[in-house]
Amino acid sequence: MPRMTKLLLQLHAAADRRHGGGPGPGRRHPLTPRHASAAGRFAPTALVLCLLALAAAVTTLSLALTLHRHGHDPGAAPGASPRGFAVVINTWRRHALLRRSAAHYAACPGVDAVRVVWSEPRPPPERLRRGLAVLDNNGTRRVRVRFETSNNGGSAGDSSLNNRFRPIRGLDADAVFSVDDDLIVPCSTLRFAFDVWRSAPNAMVGFVPRMHWIADPRGSTKEYRYGSWWSVWWTGTYSMVLSKASFFHRRYLDLYTNQMLPSIRKYVNENRNCEDIAMSFLVANATGAPPIWVQGRIFEIGSSGISSLKGHGLQRSRCLNTFAAMYGHMPLVATTVKAVDSRRSWFW
Ligand SMILES: *[C@@H]1O[C@H](CO)[C@@H](O)[C@H](O)[C@H]1NC(C)=O
Ligand SMILES: *[C@@H]1O[C@H](CO)[C@@H](O)[C@H](O)[C@H]1NC(C)=O
């Protein structure tokens, strides 16, 4: 619904622009029809009928074409056997959600491993392990769900947010889809995002865009403000895609854990926030390019987490400014590019 409003606003703006100037130089005055009075009476009705007919035709056509186009899965073409990707689920004390999302991702085509980043003090309970092991060995597909537990095993437990980016051993694929335990991305949408990533394997490719705004564009000091979803929606501009639902190359896990400035990991650890912003900085600094936002609906199955806490925006802005100071510059690059499945877009 809000999209519709935005579209209408854009149309209004366009109409205003067009009507604003009046007949400009070089523009012809509209021709007056001979029988203006008669034509004037019938024209509106005829026009409405024409538009309705056109709308019906377009709807039918696009429906037919959608059905037709969806029969063609580029990944399913014979000969094309792209390598798959690993899904890395970050979880924290929500076992029922984890079971649901792990089962979902394990069943998606293209997924060749599911890893659960486990940061709870106690090892994963046997019941949960067994519940997830079922996914391993029935059906025709065999996707192993494995737990990645932190190194300092039984002791105090390491619940650092940096855990989610620890390098994972034994992965076949280069692509990692990092996702929170309460987010479900439909398999077809996931598959499309993977295809986008394959054409830009250095980029972060995801579904949750955010922006760094300059707080005072005319001021002399560069202070940044964290731009939430609404600011991205309104402007169509973003510079990060959050790691709670994004693809990236697995080498960034190693860079994050072993090469990135230790002060950033320390900051993330102490403030229990902004590991996703840190990853966006890392990738932007390494590539000098923006991430890629992929069109697609994703579904939240849990209650809202940290982002609904009061003062969240303020904390996020502080992260932007602190990390920029640590880097010595702002590596994030803004863009308005969005990847869209062309089977679902009809005009232009
Ligand atoms: C997997 O096994 C369980 C229990 O044996 C069964 O209920 C379920 O339907 C199976 N799933 C698939 C996809 O075969
Ligand atoms: C940013 O990237 C440059 C060039 O790749 C690299 O030399 C530098 O160490 C990176 N900065 C940080 C803080 O990681």
Short mmCIF file of N, CA and C in Angstrom, two decimals, residues 97-194:
data_model
loop_
_atom_site.label_atom_id
_atom_site.label_comp_id
_atom_site.label_asym_id
_atom_site.label_seq_id
_atom_site.Cartn_x
_atom_site.Cartn_y
_atom_site.Cartn_z
N LEU A 97 12.19 -21.33 16.67
CA LEU A 97 12.40 -20.58 15.43
C LEU A 97 13.52 -21.21 14.62
N LEU A 98 14.58 -21.58 15.32
CA LEU A 98 15.73 -22.17 14.64
C LEU A 98 15.33 -23.44 13.90
N ARG A 99 14.52 -24.26 14.58
CA ARG A 99 14.09 -25.50 13.94
C ARG A 99 13.34 -25.21 12.63
N ARG A 100 12.46 -24.20 12.73
CA ARG A 100 11.67 -23.87 11.54
C ARG A 100 12.54 -23.35 10.41
N SER A 101 13.42 -22.40 10.74
CA SER A 101 14.17 -21.79 9.64
C SER A 101 15.21 -22.77 9.08
N ALA A 102 15.83 -23.58 9.96
CA ALA A 102 16.81 -24.55 9.45
C ALA A 102 16.13 -25.54 8.51
N ALA A 103 14.92 -25.99 8.90
CA ALA A 103 14.20 -26.93 8.04
C ALA A 103 13.87 -26.28 6.71
N HIS A 104 13.48 -25.01 6.76
CA HIS A 104 13.15 -24.31 5.52
C HIS A 104 14.37 -24.23 4.59
N TYR A 105 15.49 -23.74 5.12
CA TYR A 105 16.64 -23.52 4.24
C TYR A 105 17.25 -24.84 3.76
N ALA A 106 17.19 -25.86 4.60
CA ALA A 106 17.76 -27.14 4.19
C ALA A 106 17.02 -27.71 3.00
N ALA A 107 15.77 -27.29 2.82
CA ALA A 107 14.96 -27.84 1.73
C ALA A 107 15.04 -27.00 0.46
N CYS A 108 15.75 -25.88 0.49
CA CYS A 108 15.81 -25.02 -0.69
C CYS A 108 16.85 -25.53 -1.69
N PRO A 109 16.50 -25.57 -2.99
CA PRO A 109 17.48 -25.97 -4.00
C PRO A 109 18.65 -24.99 -4.00
N GLY A 110 19.84 -25.52 -4.22
CA GLY A 110 21.03 -24.65 -4.25
C GLY A 110 21.75 -24.61 -2.92
N VAL A 111 21.05 -24.93 -1.84
CA VAL A 111 21.68 -24.91 -0.52
C VAL A 111 22.46 -26.20 -0.34
N ASP A 112 23.79 -26.10 -0.17
CA ASP A 112 24.49 -27.36 0.03
C ASP A 112 25.08 -27.52 1.43
N ALA A 113 24.81 -26.56 2.30
CA ALA A 113 25.15 -26.74 3.70
C ALA A 113 24.35 -25.76 4.53
N VAL A 114 23.97 -26.18 5.72
CA VAL A 114 23.33 -25.26 6.66
C VAL A 114 24.17 -25.29 7.94
N ARG A 115 24.66 -24.13 8.35
CA ARG A 115 25.46 -24.05 9.57
C ARG A 115 24.77 -23.12 10.55
N VAL A 116 24.73 -23.55 11.78
CA VAL A 116 24.09 -22.75 12.81
C VAL A 116 25.17 -22.18 13.72
N VAL A 117 25.24 -20.86 13.78
CA VAL A 117 26.22 -20.23 14.67
C VAL A 117 25.65 -20.23 16.08
N TRP A 118 26.27 -21.01 16.93
CA TRP A 118 25.74 -21.27 18.27
C TRP A 118 26.59 -20.52 19.30
N SER A 119 26.00 -19.52 19.95
CA SER A 119 26.78 -18.72 20.91
C SER A 119 26.27 -18.86 22.33
N GLU A 120 25.29 -19.74 22.55
CA GLU A 120 24.79 -19.90 23.92
C GLU A 120 25.84 -20.57 24.78
N PRO A 121 25.81 -20.24 26.09
CA PRO A 121 26.83 -20.79 26.99
C PRO A 121 26.85 -22.31 26.98
N ARG A 122 25.66 -22.92 26.94
CA ARG A 122 25.60 -24.38 26.94
C ARG A 122 25.61 -24.91 25.51
N PRO A 123 26.15 -26.12 25.32
CA PRO A 123 26.13 -26.70 23.97
C PRO A 123 24.68 -26.96 23.54
N PRO A 124 24.46 -27.08 22.24
CA PRO A 124 23.09 -27.29 21.76
C PRO A 124 22.48 -28.54 22.37
N PRO A 125 21.25 -28.45 22.89
CA PRO A 125 20.62 -29.60 23.53
C PRO A 125 20.42 -30.76 22.55
N GLU A 126 20.46 -31.95 23.10
CA GLU A 126 20.37 -33.16 22.29
C GLU A 126 19.09 -33.20 21.46
N ARG A 127 18.01 -32.74 22.07
CA ARG A 127 16.71 -32.77 21.37
C ARG A 127 16.76 -31.93 20.10
N LEU A 128 17.38 -30.76 20.23
CA LEU A 128 17.48 -29.86 19.08
C LEU A 128 18.37 -30.48 18.01
N ARG A 129 19.48 -31.05 18.46
CA ARG A 129 20.40 -31.70 17.51
C ARG A 129 19.68 -32.80 16.73
N ARG A 130 18.94 -33.62 17.49
CA ARG A 130 18.26 -34.73 16.83
C ARG A 130 17.18 -34.24 15.88
N GLY A 131 16.47 -33.19 16.33
CA GLY A 131 15.42 -32.61 15.50
C GLY A 131 15.97 -32.14 14.17
N LEU A 132 17.15 -31.54 14.22
CA LEU A 132 17.74 -31.02 12.99
C LEU A 132 18.43 -32.10 12.18
N ALA A 133 18.86 -33.17 12.86
CA ALA A 133 19.55 -34.25 12.16
C ALA A 133 18.61 -34.95 11.21
N VAL A 134 17.30 -34.90 11.52
CA VAL A 134 16.31 -35.52 10.63
C VAL A 134 16.45 -34.99 9.21
N LEU A 135 16.82 -33.72 9.13
CA LEU A 135 16.94 -33.10 7.81
C LEU A 135 18.09 -33.72 7.02
N ASP A 136 19.04 -34.30 7.74
CA ASP A 136 20.22 -34.82 7.06
C ASP A 136 19.91 -35.99 6.15
N ASN A 137 19.10 -36.91 6.66
CA ASN A 137 19.08 -38.18 5.96
C ASN A 137 17.70 -38.72 5.60
N ASN A 138 16.77 -37.85 5.34
CA ASN A 138 15.62 -38.39 4.61
C ASN A 138 15.27 -37.48 3.43
N GLY A 139 14.47 -38.01 2.56
CA GLY A 139 14.23 -37.30 1.31
C GLY A 139 15.37 -37.61 0.36
N THR A 140 15.33 -37.02 -0.80
CA THR A 140 16.37 -37.31 -1.78
C THR A 140 17.59 -36.42 -1.55
N ARG A 141 17.34 -35.25 -0.98
CA ARG A 141 18.46 -34.33 -0.76
C ARG A 141 19.08 -34.58 0.61
N ARG A 142 20.37 -34.40 0.66
CA ARG A 142 21.06 -34.55 1.93
C ARG A 142 21.79 -33.26 2.23
N VAL A 143 21.20 -32.47 3.09
CA VAL A 143 21.85 -31.24 3.51
C VAL A 143 22.17 -31.36 4.98
N ARG A 144 23.41 -31.23 5.30
CA ARG A 144 23.80 -31.38 6.69
C ARG A 144 23.58 -30.08 7.43
N VAL A 145 22.90 -30.17 8.55
CA VAL A 145 22.79 -29.03 9.44
C VAL A 145 23.81 -29.24 10.55
N ARG A 146 24.76 -28.32 10.63
CA ARG A 146 25.79 -28.49 11.65
C ARG A 146 25.88 -27.26 12.53
N PHE A 147 26.29 -27.49 13.75
CA PHE A 147 26.43 -26.38 14.68
C PHE A 147 27.87 -25.89 14.71
N GLU A 148 28.03 -24.58 14.69
CA GLU A 148 29.34 -23.98 14.86
C GLU A 148 29.38 -23.43 16.29
N THR A 149 30.06 -24.15 17.17
CA THR A 149 30.12 -23.67 18.55
C THR A 149 31.40 -22.89 18.75
N SER A 150 31.38 -22.01 19.74
CA SER A 150 32.56 -21.16 19.95
C SER A 150 33.68 -21.99 20.57
N ASN A 151 34.90 -21.52 20.39
CA ASN A 151 36.07 -22.32 20.74
C ASN A 151 36.21 -22.56 22.25
N ASN A 152 35.89 -21.53 23.03
CA ASN A 152 36.08 -21.74 24.46
C ASN A 152 34.89 -22.49 25.04
N GLY A 153 34.59 -23.56 24.41
CA GLY A 153 33.54 -24.54 24.68
C GLY A 153 32.75 -24.40 25.95
N GLY A 154 32.99 -25.23 26.92
CA GLY A 154 32.14 -25.33 28.09
C GLY A 154 32.18 -24.12 29.01
N SER A 155 33.29 -23.41 29.04
CA SER A 155 33.48 -22.37 30.06
C SER A 155 32.42 -21.28 30.01
N ALA A 156 32.81 -20.08 30.29
CA ALA A 156 31.83 -18.99 30.43
C ALA A 156 30.96 -18.84 29.18
N GLY A 157 31.45 -19.33 28.05
CA GLY A 157 30.68 -19.18 26.82
C GLY A 157 31.00 -17.83 26.20
N ASP A 158 31.13 -17.84 24.90
CA ASP A 158 31.49 -16.62 24.20
C ASP A 158 30.29 -16.21 23.35
N SER A 159 29.57 -15.22 23.81
CA SER A 159 28.36 -14.84 23.10
C SER A 159 28.58 -13.57 22.29
N SER A 160 29.83 -13.31 21.92
CA SER A 160 30.12 -12.10 21.17
C SER A 160 29.37 -12.08 19.84
N LEU A 161 28.93 -10.90 19.46
CA LEU A 161 28.24 -10.77 18.18
C LEU A 161 29.20 -11.03 17.02
N ASN A 162 30.51 -10.95 17.30
CA ASN A 162 31.49 -11.22 16.25
C ASN A 162 31.47 -12.69 15.82
N ASN A 163 30.89 -13.54 16.67
CA ASN A 163 30.84 -14.97 16.34
C ASN A 163 30.21 -15.24 14.99
N ARG A 164 29.25 -14.44 14.64
CA ARG A 164 28.49 -14.75 13.43
C ARG A 164 29.37 -14.69 12.19
N PHE A 165 30.50 -14.03 12.32
CA PHE A 165 31.39 -13.92 11.15
C PHE A 165 32.66 -14.73 11.31
N ARG A 166 32.63 -15.71 12.20
CA ARG A 166 33.81 -16.57 12.31
C ARG A 166 33.93 -17.43 11.07
N PRO A 167 35.16 -17.61 10.57
CA PRO A 167 35.34 -18.47 9.39
C PRO A 167 34.79 -19.88 9.68
N ILE A 168 34.21 -20.48 8.66
CA ILE A 168 33.61 -21.80 8.82
C ILE A 168 34.40 -22.80 8.01
N ARG A 169 34.82 -23.86 8.69
CA ARG A 169 35.64 -24.85 8.00
C ARG A 169 34.78 -25.83 7.21
N GLY A 170 35.35 -26.34 6.14
CA GLY A 170 34.71 -27.43 5.42
C GLY A 170 33.58 -27.03 4.50
N LEU A 171 33.53 -25.77 4.10
CA LEU A 171 32.49 -25.38 3.14
C LEU A 171 32.96 -25.66 1.72
N ASP A 172 32.06 -26.20 0.89
CA ASP A 172 32.40 -26.43 -0.52
C ASP A 172 32.28 -25.15 -1.31
N ALA A 173 31.25 -24.38 -0.99
CA ALA A 173 30.91 -23.24 -1.84
C ALA A 173 31.60 -21.97 -1.37
N ASP A 174 31.71 -21.01 -2.27
CA ASP A 174 32.28 -19.71 -1.93
C ASP A 174 31.23 -18.77 -1.35
N ALA A 175 29.98 -19.00 -1.74
CA ALA A 175 28.92 -18.08 -1.31
C ALA A 175 28.35 -18.50 0.03
N VAL A 176 28.16 -17.49 0.87
CA VAL A 176 27.54 -17.71 2.16
C VAL A 176 26.29 -16.85 2.21
N PHE A 177 25.17 -17.44 2.61
CA PHE A 177 24.00 -16.63 2.87
C PHE A 177 23.85 -16.52 4.38
N SER A 178 24.08 -15.32 4.88
CA SER A 178 24.00 -15.07 6.31
C SER A 178 22.59 -14.63 6.66
N VAL A 179 21.98 -15.27 7.67
CA VAL A 179 20.58 -14.95 7.96
C VAL A 179 20.29 -15.14 9.45
N ASP A 180 19.37 -14.33 9.96
CA ASP A 180 18.94 -14.46 11.35
C ASP A 180 17.94 -15.60 11.47
N ASP A 181 17.87 -16.18 12.67
CA ASP A 181 17.00 -17.35 12.85
C ASP A 181 15.51 -17.04 12.67
N ASP A 182 15.15 -15.76 12.69
CA ASP A 182 13.71 -15.45 12.59
C ASP A 182 13.32 -14.91 11.22
N LEU A 183 14.20 -15.08 10.23
CA LEU A 183 13.88 -14.57 8.90
C LEU A 183 13.75 -15.72 7.90
N ILE A 184 12.64 -15.73 7.20
CA ILE A 184 12.43 -16.74 6.16
C ILE A 184 12.44 -16.04 4.80
N VAL A 185 13.36 -16.46 3.97
CA VAL A 185 13.39 -15.98 2.59
C VAL A 185 12.89 -17.14 1.72
N PRO A 186 11.82 -16.95 0.97
CA PRO A 186 11.30 -18.04 0.14
C PRO A 186 12.40 -18.58 -0.79
N CYS A 187 12.36 -19.89 -1.05
CA CYS A 187 13.44 -20.53 -1.81
C CYS A 187 13.68 -19.86 -3.17
N SER A 188 12.60 -19.49 -3.87
CA SER A 188 12.78 -18.92 -5.20
C SER A 188 13.45 -17.55 -5.11
N THR A 189 13.09 -16.78 -4.09
CA THR A 189 13.69 -15.47 -3.88
C THR A 189 15.17 -15.61 -3.53
N LEU A 190 15.45 -16.61 -2.69
CA LEU A 190 16.83 -16.88 -2.28
C LEU A 190 17.68 -17.24 -3.49
N ARG A 191 17.10 -18.07 -4.33
CA ARG A 191 17.77 -18.52 -5.53
C ARG A 191 18.09 -17.34 -6.46
N PHE A 192 17.14 -16.42 -6.57
CA PHE A 192 17.37 -15.25 -7.41
C PHE A 192 18.50 -14.39 -6.84
N ALA A 193 18.50 -14.20 -5.54
CA ALA A 193 19.56 -13.40 -4.92
C ALA A 193 20.92 -14.06 -5.13
N PHE A 194 20.94 -15.39 -5.08
CA PHE A 194 22.20 -16.11 -5.33
C PHE A 194 22.68 -15.85 -6.76
#
